[in-house]
Amino acid sequence: MHPTVRRLWIYLTRNIDGTLFGIVLALLAVGLIARQPDLGTAVLITAAGFFVLFLAGLSWRIITGLAIAGAAALPFVWSALRDYQRQRILTLIDPTQDPLGTGYHTIQSMIAVGSGGWFGKGWLNGSQTHLDFIPERTTDFVFAVYGEEFGLFGCLALLGLYLAAISRGMLITANAPTMFARLLAGAITLTFFTYAFVNMGMVTGILPVVGVPLPLISYGGTALTSICLGFGILMSINSHRKLVQT
């Protein structure tokens, strides 16, 4: 038997039960949410589940196998999507094909971000925002408002704050006292990163439009409460770490 195949077989026989159990739990939640239908949230839950499995030590061979299987299943996934879900993906490729319909959100948000220039138009001076061209300007597309009013340097400052929070979260993850605490801290931190990345990506036109808030910026009590609870858990994990190794 080839050494690589032998190592993969040994890993599977030792860890397959835990790996499969985690995958089944994640797929169960994803399947129920996708049937709503809420494909955006289902994808985010999939990402969160993957983060936990990855931090638990999932082998790169299994990750590669899952990636290949996912790529091979894309034609079947495409056929299973609803019409509006397919349209979102097609709009990502060319939002100008329906500028007053499905592409309106993306086009207007990109115009707003681009019109901000280097330093922005100033607080409450965004024309795209206050003339009601940007839809959902207090929730999903609040980053377009921010980019128009504070410009490139304001966006870089916000990215710096996000990177500082994520870096601190990963440092807490690395110093967590137990495996459970490490997985919990890592999942919270990487989920925070995913929400920020997806929101900014959809506003700037590099990801499909989904209903994802910008962490700590978008209006909404539920999102703010869940993020603050996550930060509170991270602080608790950090305060219970071992200061001196024994």
PDB file of C-alpha atoms in Angstrom:
ATOM      1  CA  MET A   1       0.000   0.000   0.000  1.00  0.00           C
ATOM      2  CA  HIS A   2       1.245   3.475  -0.888  1.00  0.00           C
ATOM      3  CA  PRO A   3       2.459   5.387   2.211  1.00  0.00           C
ATOM      4  CA  THR A   4       0.059   8.310   1.585  1.00  0.00           C
ATOM      5  CA  VAL A   5      -2.922   5.978   1.226  1.00  0.00           C
ATOM      6  CA  ARG A   6      -1.818   4.105   4.338  1.00  0.00           C
ATOM      7  CA  ARG A   7      -1.608   7.319   6.412  1.00  0.00           C
ATOM      8  CA  LEU A   8      -5.022   8.418   5.158  1.00  0.00           C
ATOM      9  CA  TRP A   9      -6.510   5.026   6.053  1.00  0.00           C
ATOM     10  CA  ILE A  10      -5.000   5.170   9.575  1.00  0.00           C
ATOM     11  CA  TYR A  11      -6.376   8.688  10.090  1.00  0.00           C
ATOM     12  CA  LEU A  12      -9.851   7.709   8.911  1.00  0.00           C
ATOM     13  CA  THR A  13     -10.023   4.615  11.091  1.00  0.00           C
ATOM     14  CA  ARG A  14      -9.005   6.623  14.147  1.00  0.00           C
ATOM     15  CA  ASN A  15     -11.038   9.782  13.585  1.00  0.00           C
ATOM     16  CA  ILE A  16     -13.858   8.974  11.174  1.00  0.00           C
ATOM     17  CA  ASP A  17     -16.513   8.681  13.891  1.00  0.00           C
ATOM     18  CA  GLY A  18     -15.911  12.138  15.310  1.00  0.00           C
ATOM     19  CA  THR A  19     -15.444  13.696  11.872  1.00  0.00           C
ATOM     20  CA  LEU A  20     -18.606  12.166  10.472  1.00  0.00           C
ATOM     21  CA  PHE A  21     -20.594  13.124  13.558  1.00  0.00           C
ATOM     22  CA  GLY A  22     -19.526  16.748  13.242  1.00  0.00           C
ATOM     23  CA  ILE A  23     -20.259  16.825   9.507  1.00  0.00           C
ATOM     24  CA  VAL A  24     -23.694  15.256   9.996  1.00  0.00           C
ATOM     25  CA  LEU A  25     -24.611  17.795  12.697  1.00  0.00           C
ATOM     26  CA  ALA A  26     -23.544  20.688  10.482  1.00  0.00           C
ATOM     27  CA  LEU A  27     -25.368  19.322   7.426  1.00  0.00           C
ATOM     28  CA  LEU A  28     -28.533  18.795   9.453  1.00  0.00           C
ATOM     29  CA  ALA A  29     -28.640  22.454  10.475  1.00  0.00           C
ATOM     30  CA  VAL A  30     -27.702  23.611   6.980  1.00  0.00           C
ATOM     31  CA  GLY A  31     -30.375  21.446   5.362  1.00  0.00           C
ATOM     32  CA  LEU A  32     -33.138  22.745   7.616  1.00  0.00           C
ATOM     33  CA  ILE A  33     -32.148  26.367   6.997  1.00  0.00           C
ATOM     34  CA  ALA A  34     -31.794  25.859   3.233  1.00  0.00           C
ATOM     35  CA  ARG A  35     -35.354  24.523   3.074  1.00  0.00           C
ATOM     36  CA  GLN A  36     -36.735  27.836   4.411  1.00  0.00           C
ATOM     37  CA  PRO A  37     -35.321  28.804   1.800  1.00  0.00           C
ATOM     38  CA  ASP A  38     -32.418  30.874   3.165  1.00  0.00           C
ATOM     39  CA  LEU A  39     -29.360  29.960   1.142  1.00  0.00           C
ATOM     40  CA  GLY A  40     -27.211  32.826   2.456  1.00  0.00           C
ATOM     41  CA  THR A  41     -27.562  31.819   6.110  1.00  0.00           C
ATOM     42  CA  ALA A  42     -27.081  28.157   5.154  1.00  0.00           C
ATOM     43  CA  VAL A  43     -23.758  28.998   3.519  1.00  0.00           C
ATOM     44  CA  LEU A  44     -22.649  30.937   6.607  1.00  0.00           C
ATOM     45  CA  ILE A  45     -23.593  28.030   8.887  1.00  0.00           C
ATOM     46  CA  THR A  46     -21.601  25.736   6.588  1.00  0.00           C
ATOM     47  CA  ALA A  47     -18.590  28.027   6.975  1.00  0.00           C
ATOM     48  CA  ALA A  48     -18.948  28.046  10.772  1.00  0.00           C
ATOM     49  CA  GLY A  49     -19.133  24.244  10.859  1.00  0.00           C
ATOM     50  CA  PHE A  50     -16.078  23.979   8.649  1.00  0.00           C
ATOM     51  CA  PHE A  51     -14.140  26.309  10.948  1.00  0.00           C
ATOM     52  CA  VAL A  52     -14.820  24.061  13.939  1.00  0.00           C
ATOM     53  CA  LEU A  53     -13.765  20.924  12.056  1.00  0.00           C
ATOM     54  CA  PHE A  54     -10.658  22.661  10.729  1.00  0.00           C
ATOM     55  CA  LEU A  55      -9.603  23.897  14.166  1.00  0.00           C
ATOM     56  CA  ALA A  56     -10.230  20.407  15.571  1.00  0.00           C
ATOM     57  CA  GLY A  57      -7.498  19.097  13.276  1.00  0.00           C
ATOM     58  CA  LEU A  58      -9.336  17.994  10.146  1.00  0.00           C
ATOM     59  CA  SER A  59      -6.791  16.563   7.742  1.00  0.00           C
ATOM     60  CA  TRP A  60      -5.918  18.514   4.611  1.00  0.00           C
ATOM     61  CA  ARG A  61      -6.493  15.324   2.639  1.00  0.00           C
ATOM     62  CA  ILE A  62     -10.108  15.226   3.777  1.00  0.00           C
ATOM     63  CA  ILE A  63     -10.474  18.947   3.095  1.00  0.00           C
ATOM     64  CA  THR A  64      -9.129  18.424  -0.423  1.00  0.00           C
ATOM     65  CA  GLY A  65     -11.486  15.495  -0.938  1.00  0.00           C
ATOM     66  CA  LEU A  66     -14.464  17.535   0.240  1.00  0.00           C
ATOM     67  CA  ALA A  67     -13.452  20.397  -2.053  1.00  0.00           C
ATOM     68  CA  ILE A  68     -13.231  18.058  -5.049  1.00  0.00           C
ATOM     69  CA  ALA A  69     -16.586  16.490  -4.182  1.00  0.00           C
ATOM     70  CA  GLY A  70     -18.140  19.940  -3.805  1.00  0.00           C
ATOM     71  CA  ALA A  71     -16.793  21.055  -7.176  1.00  0.00           C
ATOM     72  CA  ALA A  72     -18.116  17.895  -8.825  1.00  0.00           C
ATOM     73  CA  ALA A  73     -21.564  18.501  -7.280  1.00  0.00           C
ATOM     74  CA  LEU A  74     -21.858  22.083  -8.570  1.00  0.00           C
ATOM     75  CA  PRO A  75     -23.960  21.139 -11.645  1.00  0.00           C
ATOM     76  CA  PHE A  76     -26.450  19.322  -9.397  1.00  0.00           C
ATOM     77  CA  VAL A  77     -26.495  22.231  -6.922  1.00  0.00           C
ATOM     78  CA  TRP A  78     -27.153  24.670  -9.772  1.00  0.00           C
ATOM     79  CA  SER A  79     -30.116  22.633 -10.983  1.00  0.00           C
ATOM     80  CA  ALA A  80     -31.516  22.508  -7.429  1.00  0.00           C
ATOM     81  CA  LEU A  81     -31.356  26.278  -6.913  1.00  0.00           C
ATOM     82  CA  ARG A  82     -34.474  28.400  -7.194  1.00  0.00           C
ATOM     83  CA  ASP A  83     -34.772  30.893 -10.027  1.00  0.00           C
ATOM     84  CA  TYR A  84     -34.072  33.945  -7.866  1.00  0.00           C
ATOM     85  CA  GLN A  85     -31.002  32.252  -6.377  1.00  0.00           C
ATOM     86  CA  ARG A  86     -29.593  31.578  -9.845  1.00  0.00           C
ATOM     87  CA  GLN A  87     -30.353  35.154 -10.800  1.00  0.00           C
ATOM     88  CA  ARG A  88     -28.301  36.413  -7.863  1.00  0.00           C
ATOM     89  CA  ILE A  89     -25.262  34.518  -9.119  1.00  0.00           C
ATOM     90  CA  LEU A  90     -25.773  35.699 -12.698  1.00  0.00           C
ATOM     91  CA  THR A  91     -26.186  39.265 -11.428  1.00  0.00           C
ATOM     92  CA  LEU A  92     -22.825  38.967  -9.662  1.00  0.00           C
ATOM     93  CA  ILE A  93     -21.188  38.246 -13.020  1.00  0.00           C
ATOM     94  CA  ASP A  94     -22.928  41.147 -14.802  1.00  0.00           C
ATOM     95  CA  PRO A  95     -25.141  43.421 -12.660  1.00  0.00           C
ATOM     96  CA  THR A  96     -25.836  45.679 -15.659  1.00  0.00           C
ATOM     97  CA  GLN A  97     -28.002  43.026 -17.335  1.00  0.00           C
ATOM     98  CA  ASP A  98     -30.891  44.136 -15.093  1.00  0.00           C
ATOM     99  CA  PRO A  99     -29.932  47.575 -13.716  1.00  0.00           C
ATOM    100  CA  LEU A 100     -33.407  48.415 -12.437  1.00  0.00           C
ATOM    101  CA  GLY A 101     -34.147  44.960 -11.031  1.00  0.00           C
ATOM    102  CA  THR A 102     -31.809  42.363  -9.562  1.00  0.00           C
ATOM    103  CA  GLY A 103     -28.686  44.407 -10.322  1.00  0.00           C
ATOM    104  CA  TYR A 104     -29.959  47.635  -8.764  1.00  0.00           C
ATOM    105  CA  HIS A 105     -28.612  46.981  -5.251  1.00  0.00           C
ATOM    106  CA  THR A 106     -25.109  46.122  -6.432  1.00  0.00           C
ATOM    107  CA  ILE A 107     -24.844  48.973  -8.935  1.00  0.00           C
ATOM    108  CA  GLN A 108     -26.011  51.657  -6.499  1.00  0.00           C
ATOM    109  CA  SER A 109     -23.779  50.426  -3.678  1.00  0.00           C
ATOM    110  CA  MET A 110     -20.726  50.359  -5.984  1.00  0.00           C
ATOM    111  CA  ILE A 111     -21.515  53.898  -7.159  1.00  0.00           C
ATOM    112  CA  ALA A 112     -21.774  55.064  -3.547  1.00  0.00           C
ATOM    113  CA  VAL A 113     -18.499  53.460  -2.476  1.00  0.00           C
ATOM    114  CA  GLY A 114     -16.677  54.781  -5.550  1.00  0.00           C
ATOM    115  CA  SER A 115     -18.039  58.313  -5.192  1.00  0.00           C
ATOM    116  CA  GLY A 116     -16.552  58.564  -1.707  1.00  0.00           C
ATOM    117  CA  GLY A 117     -13.079  58.987  -3.159  1.00  0.00           C
ATOM    118  CA  TRP A 118     -10.097  59.192  -0.833  1.00  0.00           C
ATOM    119  CA  PHE A 119     -11.623  61.081   2.095  1.00  0.00           C
ATOM    120  CA  GLY A 120     -15.392  60.777   1.548  1.00  0.00           C
ATOM    121  CA  LYS A 121     -18.099  63.405   1.251  1.00  0.00           C
ATOM    122  CA  GLY A 122     -18.385  63.946   4.984  1.00  0.00           C
ATOM    123  CA  TRP A 123     -20.741  62.868   7.741  1.00  0.00           C
ATOM    124  CA  LEU A 124     -24.381  62.978   6.540  1.00  0.00           C
ATOM    125  CA  ASN A 125     -23.325  64.446   3.169  1.00  0.00           C
ATOM    126  CA  GLY A 126     -23.620  61.318   1.024  1.00  0.00           C
ATOM    127  CA  SER A 127     -25.807  62.082  -1.998  1.00  0.00           C
ATOM    128  CA  GLN A 128     -26.472  58.444  -2.920  1.00  0.00           C
ATOM    129  CA  THR A 129     -27.491  57.751   0.650  1.00  0.00           C
ATOM    130  CA  HIS A 130     -29.745  60.680   1.391  1.00  0.00           C
ATOM    131  CA  LEU A 131     -31.424  60.691  -2.006  1.00  0.00           C
ATOM    132  CA  ASP A 132     -32.567  57.114  -1.282  1.00  0.00           C
ATOM    133  CA  PHE A 133     -30.612  55.442  -4.082  1.00  0.00           C
ATOM    134  CA  ILE A 134     -29.084  52.892  -1.682  1.00  0.00           C
ATOM    135  CA  PRO A 135     -31.562  50.246  -0.497  1.00  0.00           C
ATOM    136  CA  GLU A 136     -31.411  48.935   3.084  1.00  0.00           C
ATOM    137  CA  ARG A 137     -28.889  51.648   3.926  1.00  0.00           C
ATOM    138  CA  THR A 138     -29.091  51.092   7.691  1.00  0.00           C
ATOM    139  CA  THR A 139     -28.672  47.319   7.637  1.00  0.00           C
ATOM    140  CA  ASP A 140     -27.275  45.199   4.794  1.00  0.00           C
ATOM    141  CA  PHE A 141     -25.801  48.061   2.737  1.00  0.00           C
ATOM    142  CA  VAL A 142     -24.563  50.286   5.530  1.00  0.00           C
ATOM    143  CA  PHE A 143     -20.975  49.812   4.312  1.00  0.00           C
ATOM    144  CA  ALA A 144     -21.918  51.653   1.099  1.00  0.00           C
ATOM    145  CA  VAL A 145     -23.085  54.568   3.243  1.00  0.00           C
ATOM    146  CA  TYR A 146     -19.881  54.442   5.277  1.00  0.00           C
ATOM    147  CA  GLY A 147     -17.694  54.290   2.159  1.00  0.00           C
ATOM    148  CA  GLU A 148     -19.456  57.250   0.552  1.00  0.00           C
ATOM    149  CA  GLU A 149     -19.222  59.470   3.607  1.00  0.00           C
ATOM    150  CA  PHE A 150     -15.748  58.506   4.894  1.00  0.00           C
ATOM    151  CA  GLY A 151     -13.957  57.435   1.711  1.00  0.00           C
ATOM    152  CA  LEU A 152     -11.084  55.019   1.210  1.00  0.00           C
ATOM    153  CA  PHE A 153      -9.183  56.059   4.334  1.00  0.00           C
ATOM    154  CA  GLY A 154     -12.283  55.618   6.471  1.00  0.00           C
ATOM    155  CA  CYS A 155     -12.792  52.131   5.037  1.00  0.00           C
ATOM    156  CA  LEU A 156      -9.143  51.275   5.715  1.00  0.00           C
ATOM    157  CA  ALA A 157      -9.547  52.459   9.300  1.00  0.00           C
ATOM    158  CA  LEU A 158     -12.609  50.232   9.724  1.00  0.00           C
ATOM    159  CA  LEU A 159     -10.732  47.287   8.190  1.00  0.00           C
ATOM    160  CA  GLY A 160      -7.877  47.933  10.612  1.00  0.00           C
ATOM    161  CA  LEU A 161     -10.249  47.787  13.587  1.00  0.00           C
ATOM    162  CA  TYR A 162     -11.787  44.567  12.293  1.00  0.00           C
ATOM    163  CA  LEU A 163      -8.344  43.019  11.758  1.00  0.00           C
ATOM    164  CA  ALA A 164      -7.322  44.033  15.288  1.00  0.00           C
ATOM    165  CA  ALA A 165     -10.437  42.358  16.752  1.00  0.00           C
ATOM    166  CA  ILE A 166      -9.907  39.215  14.652  1.00  0.00           C
ATOM    167  CA  SER A 167      -6.198  39.051  15.526  1.00  0.00           C
ATOM    168  CA  ARG A 168      -7.003  39.358  19.214  1.00  0.00           C
ATOM    169  CA  GLY A 169      -9.633  36.636  18.889  1.00  0.00           C
ATOM    170  CA  MET A 170      -7.158  34.286  17.208  1.00  0.00           C
ATOM    171  CA  LEU A 171      -4.589  35.024  19.930  1.00  0.00           C
ATOM    172  CA  ILE A 172      -7.177  34.071  22.554  1.00  0.00           C
ATOM    173  CA  THR A 173      -7.878  30.928  20.531  1.00  0.00           C
ATOM    174  CA  ALA A 174      -4.202  29.968  20.511  1.00  0.00           C
ATOM    175  CA  ASN A 175      -3.913  30.451  24.296  1.00  0.00           C
ATOM    176  CA  ALA A 176      -7.218  28.823  25.256  1.00  0.00           C
ATOM    177  CA  PRO A 177      -6.893  26.430  28.221  1.00  0.00           C
ATOM    178  CA  THR A 178      -8.889  23.509  26.767  1.00  0.00           C
ATOM    179  CA  MET A 179      -9.718  22.057  23.369  1.00  0.00           C
ATOM    180  CA  PHE A 180     -13.390  22.989  23.746  1.00  0.00           C
ATOM    181  CA  ALA A 181     -12.481  26.583  24.594  1.00  0.00           C
ATOM    182  CA  ARG A 182     -10.101  26.687  21.635  1.00  0.00           C
ATOM    183  CA  LEU A 183     -12.752  25.474  19.214  1.00  0.00           C
ATOM    184  CA  LEU A 184     -15.366  27.843  20.637  1.00  0.00           C
ATOM    185  CA  ALA A 185     -13.080  30.878  20.511  1.00  0.00           C
ATOM    186  CA  GLY A 186     -11.881  30.064  17.015  1.00  0.00           C
ATOM    187  CA  ALA A 187     -15.400  29.526  15.698  1.00  0.00           C
ATOM    188  CA  ILE A 188     -16.619  32.840  17.158  1.00  0.00           C
ATOM    189  CA  THR A 189     -13.655  34.761  15.755  1.00  0.00           C
ATOM    190  CA  LEU A 190     -13.789  33.250  12.270  1.00  0.00           C
ATOM    191  CA  THR A 191     -17.571  33.644  12.088  1.00  0.00           C
ATOM    192  CA  PHE A 192     -17.104  37.341  12.886  1.00  0.00           C
ATOM    193  CA  PHE A 193     -14.565  37.503  10.048  1.00  0.00           C
ATOM    194  CA  THR A 194     -16.964  35.719   7.670  1.00  0.00           C
ATOM    195  CA  TYR A 195     -19.819  38.129   8.356  1.00  0.00           C
ATOM    196  CA  ALA A 196     -17.593  41.163   7.805  1.00  0.00           C
ATOM    197  CA  PHE A 197     -16.045  39.708   4.642  1.00  0.00           C
ATOM    198  CA  VAL A 198     -19.363  38.642   3.109  1.00  0.00           C
ATOM    199  CA  ASN A 199     -21.056  41.985   3.827  1.00  0.00           C
ATOM    200  CA  MET A 200     -18.209  44.036   2.393  1.00  0.00           C
ATOM    201  CA  GLY A 201     -17.904  41.640  -0.535  1.00  0.00           C
ATOM    202  CA  MET A 202     -21.547  41.933  -1.551  1.00  0.00           C
ATOM    203  CA  VAL A 203     -21.513  45.735  -1.228  1.00  0.00           C
ATOM    204  CA  THR A 204     -18.430  46.048  -3.448  1.00  0.00           C
ATOM    205  CA  GLY A 205     -19.717  43.550  -6.008  1.00  0.00           C
ATOM    206  CA  ILE A 206     -17.378  40.593  -5.478  1.00  0.00           C
ATOM    207  CA  LEU A 207     -19.969  38.357  -3.780  1.00  0.00           C
ATOM    208  CA  PRO A 208     -23.695  37.742  -4.378  1.00  0.00           C
ATOM    209  CA  VAL A 209     -26.167  39.858  -2.424  1.00  0.00           C
ATOM    210  CA  VAL A 210     -27.258  38.083   0.782  1.00  0.00           C
ATOM    211  CA  GLY A 211     -28.889  39.354   3.948  1.00  0.00           C
ATOM    212  CA  VAL A 212     -25.797  39.607   6.155  1.00  0.00           C
ATOM    213  CA  PRO A 213     -25.249  42.549   8.541  1.00  0.00           C
ATOM    214  CA  LEU A 214     -21.943  44.362   8.943  1.00  0.00           C
ATOM    215  CA  PRO A 215     -20.737  43.480  12.470  1.00  0.00           C
ATOM    216  CA  LEU A 216     -21.155  46.269  15.032  1.00  0.00           C
ATOM    217  CA  ILE A 217     -22.189  48.745  12.308  1.00  0.00           C
ATOM    218  CA  SER A 218     -25.525  47.568  10.867  1.00  0.00           C
ATOM    219  CA  TYR A 219     -28.729  48.509  12.666  1.00  0.00           C
ATOM    220  CA  GLY A 220     -30.404  45.593  14.445  1.00  0.00           C
ATOM    221  CA  GLY A 221     -30.643  44.407  18.018  1.00  0.00           C
ATOM    222  CA  THR A 222     -30.353  40.666  17.365  1.00  0.00           C
ATOM    223  CA  ALA A 223     -27.095  40.896  15.405  1.00  0.00           C
ATOM    224  CA  LEU A 224     -25.555  43.303  17.913  1.00  0.00           C
ATOM    225  CA  THR A 225     -26.589  41.138  20.875  1.00  0.00           C
ATOM    226  CA  SER A 226     -25.174  37.948  19.352  1.00  0.00           C
ATOM    227  CA  ILE A 227     -21.868  39.622  18.482  1.00  0.00           C
ATOM    228  CA  CYS A 228     -21.530  41.112  21.960  1.00  0.00           C
ATOM    229  CA  LEU A 229     -22.308  37.717  23.503  1.00  0.00           C
ATOM    230  CA  GLY A 230     -19.561  36.216  21.340  1.00  0.00           C
ATOM    231  CA  PHE A 231     -17.090  38.864  22.489  1.00  0.00           C
ATOM    232  CA  GLY A 232     -18.118  38.231  26.083  1.00  0.00           C
ATOM    233  CA  ILE A 233     -17.385  34.513  25.664  1.00  0.00           C
ATOM    234  CA  LEU A 234     -13.972  35.360  24.185  1.00  0.00           C
ATOM    235  CA  MET A 235     -13.202  37.593  27.167  1.00  0.00           C
ATOM    236  CA  SER A 236     -14.258  34.816  29.548  1.00  0.00           C
ATOM    237  CA  ILE A 237     -12.014  32.299  27.777  1.00  0.00           C
ATOM    238  CA  ASN A 238      -9.120  34.746  27.956  1.00  0.00           C
ATOM    239  CA  SER A 239      -9.635  35.443  31.662  1.00  0.00           C
ATOM    240  CA  HIS A 240      -9.643  31.722  32.489  1.00  0.00           C
ATOM    241  CA  ARG A 241      -6.447  30.856  30.623  1.00  0.00           C
ATOM    242  CA  LYS A 242      -3.417  29.593  32.527  1.00  0.00           C
ATOM    243  CA  LEU A 243      -0.985  32.421  33.120  1.00  0.00           C
ATOM    244  CA  VAL A 244       1.794  30.053  34.193  1.00  0.00           C
ATOM    245  CA  GLN A 245       2.215  26.663  32.585  1.00  0.00           C
ATOM    246  CA  THR A 246       2.384  23.860  35.165  1.00  0.00           C
TER     247      THR A 246
END
